[in-house]
């Protein structure tokens, strides 16, 4: 496949880039600073600002799908507004380019831990992650309203961490996957496996899903 990847220099995006390339897919990475991505076989880098829908549209045109691992940075004091602005531009740019398939990586905060209660609204949710999680929830609500895109939204396990690629994971939908009484975990490498699996064999079109061990 020919995949446009947004956020390729980030924690999740760099793992997705590795997984796509090692499976033989062609990747166009959108980057404000192309110099951050070293040349690799199968990789094309295009300079583009993910917060500009017109730039996104030009960069993703002609691809089979868009993967957005966009995140303006957890330590960014403007993360809430910039996450939403970027997500809106990515959605609009994808539509302007005439593409239908988009997979958006969000967070675990919008998963339901009880009827009507999402993780981000619980007292235990870490304050340092809250603004980004609230933005990701709002972005999911926007995406759910899309009627022209074949979208998928992926919420990682509650604990997403570095680690080896095993190729194994469990699938869930609207609630976090648990390991007994403890929150489920997944390595970023296996999150990338789940993302590329979904691109190759779509099982969650116009749905949100989650993964964990």
Tab-separated table of C-alpha atoms in Angstrom:
chain	number	residue	atom	x	y	z
A	1	UNK	CA	0.000	0.000	0.000
A	2	UNK	CA	0.922	3.649	-0.348
A	3	UNK	CA	0.396	5.256	3.064
A	4	UNK	CA	0.565	8.919	4.091
A	5	UNK	CA	1.813	9.121	7.697
A	6	UNK	CA	1.424	12.156	9.926
A	7	UNK	CA	3.526	12.277	13.090
A	8	UNK	CA	6.292	10.007	11.827
A	9	UNK	CA	8.918	11.500	14.155
A	10	UNK	CA	6.879	10.942	17.321
A	11	UNK	CA	6.736	8.050	19.791
A	12	UNK	CA	3.884	6.239	18.045
A	13	UNK	CA	4.506	7.499	14.532
A	14	UNK	CA	8.123	6.357	14.407
A	15	UNK	CA	7.041	2.832	15.380
A	16	UNK	CA	4.315	2.884	12.710
A	17	UNK	CA	6.861	4.021	10.126
A	18	UNK	CA	9.147	1.118	11.031
A	19	UNK	CA	6.308	-1.415	10.858
A	20	UNK	CA	5.014	-0.151	7.515
A	21	UNK	CA	8.430	-0.155	5.883
A	22	UNK	CA	9.420	-3.589	7.156
A	23	UNK	CA	6.210	-4.996	5.668
A	24	UNK	CA	7.087	-3.520	2.282
A	25	UNK	CA	4.604	-0.654	2.156
A	26	UNK	CA	5.487	2.717	0.645
A	27	UNK	CA	5.266	5.613	3.079
A	28	UNK	CA	5.022	9.342	2.563
A	29	UNK	CA	5.803	11.081	5.841
A	30	UNK	CA	4.509	14.610	6.365
A	31	UNK	CA	6.901	16.726	8.417
A	32	UNK	CA	7.376	20.381	9.190
A	33	UNK	CA	11.099	19.641	9.397
A	34	UNK	CA	11.959	16.919	6.847
A	35	UNK	CA	15.569	16.844	8.066
A	36	UNK	CA	14.377	14.958	11.168
A	37	UNK	CA	13.718	11.852	9.029
A	38	UNK	CA	16.703	9.986	7.665
A	39	UNK	CA	16.438	8.588	4.115
A	40	UNK	CA	15.167	4.998	4.018
A	41	UNK	CA	14.092	2.697	1.239
A	42	UNK	CA	10.366	3.048	0.634
A	43	UNK	CA	10.143	6.415	2.428
A	44	UNK	CA	9.301	9.756	0.857
A	45	UNK	CA	9.271	12.860	3.040
A	46	UNK	CA	7.135	15.873	2.199
A	47	UNK	CA	7.308	19.166	4.017
A	48	UNK	CA	3.853	19.999	5.349
A	49	UNK	CA	2.213	21.537	8.395
A	50	UNK	CA	-0.413	19.201	9.864
A	51	UNK	CA	-2.364	22.236	11.087
A	52	UNK	CA	-2.905	23.452	7.511
A	53	UNK	CA	-5.618	21.536	5.640
A	54	UNK	CA	-4.433	22.699	2.203
A	55	UNK	CA	-0.876	21.489	2.870
A	56	UNK	CA	-2.216	18.175	4.177
A	57	UNK	CA	-4.392	17.751	1.075
A	58	UNK	CA	-1.488	18.320	-1.300
A	59	UNK	CA	0.752	15.906	0.582
A	60	UNK	CA	-1.711	13.005	0.972
A	61	UNK	CA	-3.297	13.138	-2.496
A	62	UNK	CA	-2.995	9.873	-4.409
A	63	UNK	CA	-2.381	7.641	-1.389
A	64	UNK	CA	-4.368	4.588	-0.329
A	65	UNK	CA	-4.820	5.720	3.262
A	66	UNK	CA	-3.799	8.288	5.846
A	67	UNK	CA	-2.487	7.376	9.292
A	68	UNK	CA	-2.515	10.218	11.799
A	69	UNK	CA	-0.293	9.812	14.844
A	70	UNK	CA	-0.351	13.580	15.266
A	71	UNK	CA	0.474	14.932	18.718
A	72	UNK	CA	1.812	18.446	19.351
A	73	UNK	CA	3.661	17.199	22.444
A	74	UNK	CA	2.486	16.247	25.933
A	75	UNK	CA	4.589	19.041	27.446
A	76	UNK	CA	3.088	21.630	25.084
A	77	UNK	CA	0.987	24.057	27.179
A	78	UNK	CA	-1.275	24.525	24.140
A	79	UNK	CA	-1.743	20.801	23.511
A	80	UNK	CA	-5.542	20.910	23.738
A	81	UNK	CA	-6.082	23.594	21.119
A	82	UNK	CA	-3.257	22.495	18.841
A	83	UNK	CA	-4.363	18.851	18.908
A	84	UNK	CA	-7.860	19.867	17.854
A	85	UNK	CA	-6.641	22.320	15.226
A	86	UNK	CA	-4.332	19.692	13.760
A	87	UNK	CA	-6.958	16.960	13.817
A	88	UNK	CA	-9.484	19.229	12.077
A	89	UNK	CA	-6.925	20.126	9.396
A	90	UNK	CA	-5.986	16.468	8.877
A	91	UNK	CA	-9.633	15.415	8.493
A	92	UNK	CA	-10.417	18.310	6.151
A	93	UNK	CA	-7.226	17.828	4.143
A	94	UNK	CA	-7.905	14.128	3.708
A	95	UNK	CA	-11.385	14.895	2.369
A	96	UNK	CA	-10.092	17.673	0.110
A	97	UNK	CA	-7.629	15.189	-1.399
A	98	UNK	CA	-10.476	12.811	-2.217
A	99	UNK	CA	-9.284	10.053	0.114
A	100	UNK	CA	-11.701	7.984	2.161
A	101	UNK	CA	-9.543	5.800	4.422
A	102	UNK	CA	-8.019	7.360	7.535
A	103	UNK	CA	-6.816	5.802	10.785
A	104	UNK	CA	-6.416	8.181	13.711
A	105	UNK	CA	-4.444	7.271	16.832
A	106	UNK	CA	-6.015	8.848	19.905
A	107	UNK	CA	-5.672	8.140	23.594
A	108	UNK	CA	-7.144	5.829	26.197
A	109	UNK	CA	-8.880	8.661	28.051
A	110	UNK	CA	-12.125	8.350	26.089
A	111	UNK	CA	-12.549	4.641	26.885
A	112	UNK	CA	-15.516	3.855	29.133
A	113	UNK	CA	-14.618	2.481	32.570
A	114	UNK	CA	-18.270	2.327	33.670
A	115	UNK	CA	-21.607	3.070	31.995
A	116	UNK	CA	-21.447	6.717	30.936
A	117	UNK	CA	-18.047	7.285	32.615
A	118	UNK	CA	-14.905	7.779	30.560
A	119	UNK	CA	-11.426	7.291	31.967
A	120	UNK	CA	-10.465	10.958	31.531
A	121	UNK	CA	-13.316	11.987	33.863
A	122	UNK	CA	-12.223	9.801	36.793
A	123	UNK	CA	-10.433	11.355	39.795
A	124	UNK	CA	-7.449	9.085	39.262
A	125	UNK	CA	-6.685	10.364	35.760
A	126	UNK	CA	-3.251	12.082	35.778
A	127	UNK	CA	-3.525	15.859	35.526
A	128	UNK	CA	-0.511	16.124	33.216
A	129	UNK	CA	-2.288	14.061	30.542
A	130	UNK	CA	-5.748	15.561	30.919
A	131	UNK	CA	-5.737	18.369	28.345
A	132	UNK	CA	-4.434	16.085	25.622
A	133	UNK	CA	-6.941	13.399	26.561
A	134	UNK	CA	-9.845	15.841	26.518
A	135	UNK	CA	-8.784	17.011	23.061
A	136	UNK	CA	-8.533	13.428	21.793
A	137	UNK	CA	-12.047	12.725	23.092
A	138	UNK	CA	-13.410	15.777	21.296
A	139	UNK	CA	-11.600	14.698	18.133
A	140	UNK	CA	-13.209	11.255	18.380
A	141	UNK	CA	-16.631	12.887	18.616
A	142	UNK	CA	-15.884	14.892	15.476
A	143	UNK	CA	-14.709	11.813	13.628
A	144	UNK	CA	-17.778	9.817	14.634
A	145	UNK	CA	-19.884	12.435	12.852
A	146	UNK	CA	-18.022	11.976	9.550
A	147	UNK	CA	-20.178	10.399	6.862
A	148	UNK	CA	-17.750	10.559	3.934
A	149	UNK	CA	-14.624	9.027	5.445
A	150	UNK	CA	-13.946	5.350	6.110
A	151	UNK	CA	-12.388	6.226	9.440
A	152	UNK	CA	-10.946	4.148	12.257
A	153	UNK	CA	-9.967	5.525	15.673
A	154	UNK	CA	-7.501	3.547	17.779
A	155	UNK	CA	-7.238	4.029	21.535
A	156	UNK	CA	-4.117	2.337	22.930
A	157	UNK	CA	-4.043	0.366	26.144
A	158	UNK	CA	-4.068	2.479	29.310
A	159	UNK	CA	-0.344	1.798	29.673
A	160	UNK	CA	1.503	2.411	26.399
A	161	UNK	CA	5.233	1.984	26.769
A	162	UNK	CA	8.486	1.176	24.984
A	163	UNK	CA	9.137	-2.493	24.406
A	164	UNK	CA	9.753	-5.273	21.959
A	165	UNK	CA	7.585	-6.323	19.058
A	166	UNK	CA	5.814	-9.612	19.766
A	167	UNK	CA	3.126	-9.386	17.088
A	168	UNK	CA	0.522	-10.351	19.710
A	169	UNK	CA	-2.350	-8.315	21.148
A	170	UNK	CA	-6.006	-8.532	22.177
A	171	UNK	CA	-8.755	-6.445	20.615
A	172	UNK	CA	-11.420	-4.423	22.419
A	173	UNK	CA	-13.894	-1.714	21.488
A	174	UNK	CA	-15.206	0.948	23.881
A	175	UNK	CA	-13.769	-0.184	27.230
A	176	UNK	CA	-10.140	-0.573	28.311
A	177	UNK	CA	-8.695	-4.067	28.253
A	178	UNK	CA	-7.499	-5.170	31.676
A	179	UNK	CA	-4.921	-7.645	32.948
A	180	UNK	CA	-6.870	-9.018	35.884
A	181	UNK	CA	-7.331	-6.070	38.239
A	182	UNK	CA	-4.549	-4.077	36.588
A	183	UNK	CA	-4.751	-1.830	33.511
A	184	UNK	CA	-3.781	-3.464	30.246
A	185	UNK	CA	-0.452	-2.641	28.655
A	186	UNK	CA	1.025	-2.698	25.178
A	187	UNK	CA	4.381	-1.796	23.671
A	188	UNK	CA	4.475	0.935	21.058
A	189	UNK	CA	5.932	-1.632	18.626
A	190	UNK	CA	2.883	-3.886	19.022
A	191	UNK	CA	0.545	-0.908	18.817
A	192	UNK	CA	2.127	-0.285	15.418
A	193	UNK	CA	1.495	-3.928	14.496
A	194	UNK	CA	-2.205	-3.447	15.285
A	195	UNK	CA	-2.333	-0.269	13.198
A	196	UNK	CA	-0.793	-1.871	10.123
A	197	UNK	CA	-2.925	-4.994	10.569
A	198	UNK	CA	-6.019	-2.759	10.487
A	199	UNK	CA	-4.810	-1.060	7.317
A	200	UNK	CA	-4.129	-4.370	5.589
A	201	UNK	CA	-7.283	-6.125	6.803
A	202	UNK	CA	-9.862	-3.538	7.916
A	203	UNK	CA	-12.038	-4.785	10.768
A	204	UNK	CA	-13.036	-1.526	12.415
A	205	UNK	CA	-14.224	0.796	9.660
A	206	UNK	CA	-16.209	3.685	11.179
A	207	UNK	CA	-15.473	2.275	14.610
A	208	UNK	CA	-13.165	2.897	17.545
A	209	UNK	CA	-11.116	0.009	18.870
A	210	UNK	CA	-8.469	-0.587	21.486
A	211	UNK	CA	-5.638	-3.070	21.949
A	212	UNK	CA	-3.653	-4.528	24.844
A	213	UNK	CA	-1.857	-7.711	25.804
